[in-house]
PDB file of C-alpha atoms in Angstrom:
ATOM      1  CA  UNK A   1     109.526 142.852  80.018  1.00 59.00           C
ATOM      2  CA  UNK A   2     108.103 143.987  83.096  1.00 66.00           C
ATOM      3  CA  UNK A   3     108.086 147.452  84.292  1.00 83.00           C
ATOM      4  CA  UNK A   4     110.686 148.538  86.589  1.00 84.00           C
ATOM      5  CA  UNK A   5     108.850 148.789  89.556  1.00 84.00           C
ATOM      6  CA  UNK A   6     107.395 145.606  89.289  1.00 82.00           C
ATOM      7  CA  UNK A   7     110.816 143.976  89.120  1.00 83.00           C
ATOM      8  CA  UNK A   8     111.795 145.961  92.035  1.00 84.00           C
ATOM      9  CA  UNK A   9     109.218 144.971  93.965  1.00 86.00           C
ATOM     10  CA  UNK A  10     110.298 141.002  92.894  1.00 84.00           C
ATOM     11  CA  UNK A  11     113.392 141.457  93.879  1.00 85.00           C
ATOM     12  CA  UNK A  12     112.405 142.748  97.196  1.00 86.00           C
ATOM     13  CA  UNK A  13     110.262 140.036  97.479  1.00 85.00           C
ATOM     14  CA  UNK A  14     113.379 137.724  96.903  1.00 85.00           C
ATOM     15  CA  UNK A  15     115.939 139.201  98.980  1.00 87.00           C
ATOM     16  CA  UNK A  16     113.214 139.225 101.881  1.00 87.00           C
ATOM     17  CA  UNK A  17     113.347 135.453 101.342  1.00 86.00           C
ATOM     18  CA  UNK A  18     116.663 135.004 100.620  1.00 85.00           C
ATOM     19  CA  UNK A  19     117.262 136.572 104.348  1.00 87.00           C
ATOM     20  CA  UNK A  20     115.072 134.763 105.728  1.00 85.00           C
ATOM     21  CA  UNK A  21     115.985 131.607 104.563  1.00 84.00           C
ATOM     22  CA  UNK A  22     119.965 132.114 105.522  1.00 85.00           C
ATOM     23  CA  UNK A  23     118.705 133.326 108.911  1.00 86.00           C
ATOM     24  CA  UNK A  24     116.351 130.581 109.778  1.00 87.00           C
ATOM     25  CA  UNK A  25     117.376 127.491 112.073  1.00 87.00           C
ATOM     26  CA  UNK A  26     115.044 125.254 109.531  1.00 89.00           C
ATOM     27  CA  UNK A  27     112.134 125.689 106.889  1.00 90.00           C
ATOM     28  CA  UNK A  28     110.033 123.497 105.189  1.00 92.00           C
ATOM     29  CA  UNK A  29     108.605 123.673 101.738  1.00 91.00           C
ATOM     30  CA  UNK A  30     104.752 122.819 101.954  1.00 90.00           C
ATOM     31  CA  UNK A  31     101.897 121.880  99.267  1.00 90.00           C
ATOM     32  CA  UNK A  32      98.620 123.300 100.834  1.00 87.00           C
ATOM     33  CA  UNK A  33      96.344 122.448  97.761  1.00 86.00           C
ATOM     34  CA  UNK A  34      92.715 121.500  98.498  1.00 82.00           C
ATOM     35  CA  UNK A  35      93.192 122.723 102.458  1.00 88.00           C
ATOM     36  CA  UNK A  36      89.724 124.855 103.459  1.00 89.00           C
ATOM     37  CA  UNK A  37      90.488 128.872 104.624  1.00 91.00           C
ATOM     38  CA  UNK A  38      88.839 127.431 107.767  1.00 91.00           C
ATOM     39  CA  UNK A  39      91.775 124.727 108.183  1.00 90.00           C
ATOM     40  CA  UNK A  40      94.486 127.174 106.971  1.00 90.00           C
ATOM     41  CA  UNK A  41      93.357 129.488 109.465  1.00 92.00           C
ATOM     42  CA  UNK A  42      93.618 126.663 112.282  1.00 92.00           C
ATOM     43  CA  UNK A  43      97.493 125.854 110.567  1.00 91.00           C
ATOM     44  CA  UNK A  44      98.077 129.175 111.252  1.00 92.00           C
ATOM     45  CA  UNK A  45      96.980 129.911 114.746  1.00 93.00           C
ATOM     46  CA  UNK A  46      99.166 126.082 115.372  1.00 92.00           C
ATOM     47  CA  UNK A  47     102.104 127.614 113.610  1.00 91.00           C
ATOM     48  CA  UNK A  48     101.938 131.337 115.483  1.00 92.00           C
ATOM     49  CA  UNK A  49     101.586 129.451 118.571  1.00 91.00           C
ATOM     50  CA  UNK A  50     104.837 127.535 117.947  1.00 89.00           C
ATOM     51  CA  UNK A  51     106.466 130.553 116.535  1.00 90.00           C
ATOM     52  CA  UNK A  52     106.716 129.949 113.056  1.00 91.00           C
ATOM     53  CA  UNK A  53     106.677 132.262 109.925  1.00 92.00           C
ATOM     54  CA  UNK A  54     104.296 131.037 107.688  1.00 92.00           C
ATOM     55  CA  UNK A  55     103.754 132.662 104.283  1.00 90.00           C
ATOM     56  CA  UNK A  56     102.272 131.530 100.715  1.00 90.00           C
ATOM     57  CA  UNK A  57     105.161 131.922  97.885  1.00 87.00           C
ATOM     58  CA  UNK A  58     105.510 132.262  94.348  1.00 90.00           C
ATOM     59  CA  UNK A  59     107.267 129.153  92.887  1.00 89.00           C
ATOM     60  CA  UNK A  60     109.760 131.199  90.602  1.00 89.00           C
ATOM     61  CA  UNK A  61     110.498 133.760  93.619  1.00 89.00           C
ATOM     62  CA  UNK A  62     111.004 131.230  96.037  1.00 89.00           C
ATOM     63  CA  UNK A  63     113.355 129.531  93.505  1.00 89.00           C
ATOM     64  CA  UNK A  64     115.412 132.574  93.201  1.00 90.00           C
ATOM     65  CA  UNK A  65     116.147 132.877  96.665  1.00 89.00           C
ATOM     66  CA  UNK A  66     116.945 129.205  97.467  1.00 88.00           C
ATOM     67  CA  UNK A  67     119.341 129.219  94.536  1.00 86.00           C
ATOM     68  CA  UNK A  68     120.831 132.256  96.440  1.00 87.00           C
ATOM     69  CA  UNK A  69     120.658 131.101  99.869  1.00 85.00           C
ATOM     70  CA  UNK A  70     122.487 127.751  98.766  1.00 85.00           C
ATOM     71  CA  UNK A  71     119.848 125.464  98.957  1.00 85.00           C
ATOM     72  CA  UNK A  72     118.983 124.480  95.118  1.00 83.00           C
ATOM     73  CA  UNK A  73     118.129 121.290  95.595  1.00 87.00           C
ATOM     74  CA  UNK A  74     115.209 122.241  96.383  1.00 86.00           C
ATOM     75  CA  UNK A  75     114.177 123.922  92.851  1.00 85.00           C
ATOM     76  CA  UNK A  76     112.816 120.556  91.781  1.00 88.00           C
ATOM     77  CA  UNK A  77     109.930 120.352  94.510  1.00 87.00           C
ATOM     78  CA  UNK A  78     108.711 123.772  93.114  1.00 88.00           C
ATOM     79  CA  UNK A  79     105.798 123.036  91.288  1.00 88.00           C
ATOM     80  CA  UNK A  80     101.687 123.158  92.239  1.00 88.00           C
ATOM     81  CA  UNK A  81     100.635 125.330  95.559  1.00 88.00           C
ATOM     82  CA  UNK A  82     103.694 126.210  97.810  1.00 89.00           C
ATOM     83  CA  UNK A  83     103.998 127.746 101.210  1.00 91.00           C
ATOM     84  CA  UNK A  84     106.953 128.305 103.073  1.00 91.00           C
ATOM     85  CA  UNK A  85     106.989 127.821 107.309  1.00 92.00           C
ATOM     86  CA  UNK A  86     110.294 128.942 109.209  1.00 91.00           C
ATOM     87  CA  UNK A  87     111.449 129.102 112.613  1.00 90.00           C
ATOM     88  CA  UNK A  88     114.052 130.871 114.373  1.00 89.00           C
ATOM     89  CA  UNK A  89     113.997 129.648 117.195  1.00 84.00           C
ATOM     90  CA  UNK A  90     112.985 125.804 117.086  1.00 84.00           C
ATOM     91  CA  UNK A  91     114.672 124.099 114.343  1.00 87.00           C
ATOM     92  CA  UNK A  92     111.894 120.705 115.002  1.00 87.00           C
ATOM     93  CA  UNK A  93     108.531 123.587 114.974  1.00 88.00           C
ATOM     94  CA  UNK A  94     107.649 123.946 111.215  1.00 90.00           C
ATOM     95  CA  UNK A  95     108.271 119.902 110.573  1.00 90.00           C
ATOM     96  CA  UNK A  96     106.177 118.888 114.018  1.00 90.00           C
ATOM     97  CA  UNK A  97     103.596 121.354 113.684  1.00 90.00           C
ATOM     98  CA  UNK A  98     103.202 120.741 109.886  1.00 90.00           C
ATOM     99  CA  UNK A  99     103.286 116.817 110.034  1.00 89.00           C
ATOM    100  CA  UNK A 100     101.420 116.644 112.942  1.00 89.00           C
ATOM    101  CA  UNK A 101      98.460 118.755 111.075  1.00 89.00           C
ATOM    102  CA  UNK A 102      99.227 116.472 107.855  1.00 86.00           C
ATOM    103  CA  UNK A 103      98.059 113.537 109.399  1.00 86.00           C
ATOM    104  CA  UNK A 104      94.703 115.295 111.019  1.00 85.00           C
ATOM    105  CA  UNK A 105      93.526 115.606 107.621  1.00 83.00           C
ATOM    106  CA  UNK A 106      94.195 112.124 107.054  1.00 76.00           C
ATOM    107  CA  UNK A 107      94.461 112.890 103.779  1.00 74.00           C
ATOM    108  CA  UNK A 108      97.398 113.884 101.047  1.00 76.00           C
ATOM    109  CA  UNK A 109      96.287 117.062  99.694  1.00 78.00           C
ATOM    110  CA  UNK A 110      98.206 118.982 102.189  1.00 84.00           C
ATOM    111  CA  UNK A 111     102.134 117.341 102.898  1.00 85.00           C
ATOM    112  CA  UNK A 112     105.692 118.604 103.146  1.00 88.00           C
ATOM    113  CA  UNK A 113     107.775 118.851  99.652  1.00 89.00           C
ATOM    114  CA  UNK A 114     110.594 119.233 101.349  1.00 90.00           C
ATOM    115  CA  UNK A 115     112.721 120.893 104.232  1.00 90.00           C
ATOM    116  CA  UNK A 116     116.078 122.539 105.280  1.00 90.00           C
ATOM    117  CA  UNK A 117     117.868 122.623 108.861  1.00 89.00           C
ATOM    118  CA  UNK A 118     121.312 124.797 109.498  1.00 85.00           C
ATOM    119  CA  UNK A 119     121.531 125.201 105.381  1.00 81.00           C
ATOM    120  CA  UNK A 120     121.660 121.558 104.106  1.00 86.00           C
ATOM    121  CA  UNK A 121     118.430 119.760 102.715  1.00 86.00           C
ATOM    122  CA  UNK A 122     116.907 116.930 104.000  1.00 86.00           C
ATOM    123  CA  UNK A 123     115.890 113.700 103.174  1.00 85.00           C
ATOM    124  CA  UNK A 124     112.313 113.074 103.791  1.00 84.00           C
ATOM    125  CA  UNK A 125     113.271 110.093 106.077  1.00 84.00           C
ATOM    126  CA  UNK A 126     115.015 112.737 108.391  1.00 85.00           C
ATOM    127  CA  UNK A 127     111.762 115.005 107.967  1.00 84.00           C
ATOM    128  CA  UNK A 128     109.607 112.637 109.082  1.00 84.00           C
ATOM    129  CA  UNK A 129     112.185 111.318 112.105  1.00 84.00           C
ATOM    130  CA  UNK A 130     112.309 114.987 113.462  1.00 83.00           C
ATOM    131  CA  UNK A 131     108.544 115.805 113.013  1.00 82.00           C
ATOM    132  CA  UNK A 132     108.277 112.870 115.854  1.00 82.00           C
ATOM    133  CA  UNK A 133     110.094 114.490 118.540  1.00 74.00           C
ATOM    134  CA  UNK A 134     108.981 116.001 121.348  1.00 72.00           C
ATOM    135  CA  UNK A 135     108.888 120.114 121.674  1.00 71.00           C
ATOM    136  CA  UNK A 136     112.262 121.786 122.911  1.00 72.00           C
ATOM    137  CA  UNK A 137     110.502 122.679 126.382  1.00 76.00           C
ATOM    138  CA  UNK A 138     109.371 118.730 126.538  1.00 78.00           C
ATOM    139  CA  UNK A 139     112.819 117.498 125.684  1.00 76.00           C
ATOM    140  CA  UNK A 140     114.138 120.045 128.436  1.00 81.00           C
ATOM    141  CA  UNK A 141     111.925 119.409 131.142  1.00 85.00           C
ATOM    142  CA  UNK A 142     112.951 115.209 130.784  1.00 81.00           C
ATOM    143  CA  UNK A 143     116.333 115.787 131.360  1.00 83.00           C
ATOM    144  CA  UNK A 144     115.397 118.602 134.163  1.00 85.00           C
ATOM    145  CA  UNK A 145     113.541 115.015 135.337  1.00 83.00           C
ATOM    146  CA  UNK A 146     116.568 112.581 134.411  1.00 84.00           C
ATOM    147  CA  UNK A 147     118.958 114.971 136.871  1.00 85.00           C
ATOM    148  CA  UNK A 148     116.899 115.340 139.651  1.00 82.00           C
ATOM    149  CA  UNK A 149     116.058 111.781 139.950  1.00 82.00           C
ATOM    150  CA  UNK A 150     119.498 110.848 141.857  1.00 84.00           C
ATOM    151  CA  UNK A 151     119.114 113.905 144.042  1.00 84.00           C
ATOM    152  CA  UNK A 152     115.457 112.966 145.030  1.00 83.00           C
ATOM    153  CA  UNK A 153     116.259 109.798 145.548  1.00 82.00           C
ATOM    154  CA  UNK A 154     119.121 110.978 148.365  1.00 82.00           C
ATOM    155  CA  UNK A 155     116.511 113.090 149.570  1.00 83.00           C
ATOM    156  CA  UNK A 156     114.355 110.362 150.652  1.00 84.00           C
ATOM    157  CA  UNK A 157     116.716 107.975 152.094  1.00 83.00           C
ATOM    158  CA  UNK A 158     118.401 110.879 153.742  1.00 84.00           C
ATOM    159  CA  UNK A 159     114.387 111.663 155.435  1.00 84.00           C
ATOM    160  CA  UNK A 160     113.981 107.943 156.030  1.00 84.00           C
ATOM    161  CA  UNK A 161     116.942 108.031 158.063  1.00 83.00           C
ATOM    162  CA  UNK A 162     116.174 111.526 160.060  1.00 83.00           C
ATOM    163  CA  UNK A 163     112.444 109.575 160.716  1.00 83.00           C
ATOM    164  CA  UNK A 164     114.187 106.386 161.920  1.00 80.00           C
ATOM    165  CA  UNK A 165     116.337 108.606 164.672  1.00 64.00           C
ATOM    166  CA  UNK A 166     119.495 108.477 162.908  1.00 57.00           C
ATOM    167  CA  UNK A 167     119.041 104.440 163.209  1.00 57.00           C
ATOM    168  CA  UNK A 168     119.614 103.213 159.486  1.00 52.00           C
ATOM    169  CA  UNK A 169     116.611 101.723 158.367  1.00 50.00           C
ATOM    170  CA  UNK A 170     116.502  98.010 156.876  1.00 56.00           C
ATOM    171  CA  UNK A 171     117.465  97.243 153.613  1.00 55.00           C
ATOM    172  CA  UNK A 172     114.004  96.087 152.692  1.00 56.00           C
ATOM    173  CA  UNK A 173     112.384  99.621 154.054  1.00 55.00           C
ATOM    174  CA  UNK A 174     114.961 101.363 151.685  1.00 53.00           C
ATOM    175  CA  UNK A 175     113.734 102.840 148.587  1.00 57.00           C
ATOM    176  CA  UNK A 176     116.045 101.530 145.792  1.00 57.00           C
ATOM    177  CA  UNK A 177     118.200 104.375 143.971  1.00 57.00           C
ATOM    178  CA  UNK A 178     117.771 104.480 140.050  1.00 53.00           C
TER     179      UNK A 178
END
């Protein structure tokens, strides 16, 4: 049995995870065996970048907390090297930035075991499908695009026009709306 301040500091440990796992828009669960410190360092700098919380955990703690945070389906991926990333803020980060450095290794010592969004598990299918997506701001910035197309597109007939002396130009001249 151990002592009680070893189990206290356990179940710190666990209720730190447990609130960061309820409080997190996703997570994924991550085997980083055989990775170098100099690559783990580079994962690192990647996930701080994107704003993810990226952290080394104990197989039996993290199991605690997901079977408190609702997500034990996960208990059977809990075995070997595990690390934890979580975002806040971008629920595609830890899956994009994780995959993407997955496949620069080209190898399959370091992969995803498995991942949560908004408190459900996912398949790896739907892992995989949101690691391919573009980054929130990219995603942003092509509608931004997509809604100012029409408005440019006024803008340059509408100049065409004002050039032409408020003659309308011919149909041919006329740059086609999209």
């Amino acid at each position: 049995m151990p002592n009680a301040k070893v189990l206290s500091e356990k179940q710190a440990v666990v209720a730190g995870l447990v609130d960061t796992l309820k409080n997190s828009a996703s997570g994924v669960l991550v085997n980083y065996e055989g990775i170098t410190v100099s690559e783990d360092t580079e994962l690192r700098n990647e996930l701080r970048k994107a704003n993810v919380e990226y952290s080394v955990v104990k197989n039996t703690l993290v199991r605690r907390a997901l079977d408190d945070a609702g997500l034990s389906e996960l208990d059977e991926v809990l075995h070997g090297t595990t690390s934890l990333a979580v975002s806040n803020d971008d629920p595609i980060a830890p899956m994009r930035v994780i995959n993407k450095f997955a496949k620069g290794l080209g190898d399959n010592r370091f992969h995803i075991k498995a991942g949560f969004m908004d408190g459900k598990v996912l398949t790896m299918d739907e892992i995989s499908a949101l690691a391919e997506l573009p980054s929130k701001e990219i995603l942003l910035s092509q509608l931004l695009g997509m809604l100012l197309a029409p408005i440019t597109s006024l803008a340059v007939v509408t100049k065409a026009i004002a050039e032409k002396d408020g003659e309308a130009a011919p149909a041919e001249e006329a740059p086609a709306a999209e």
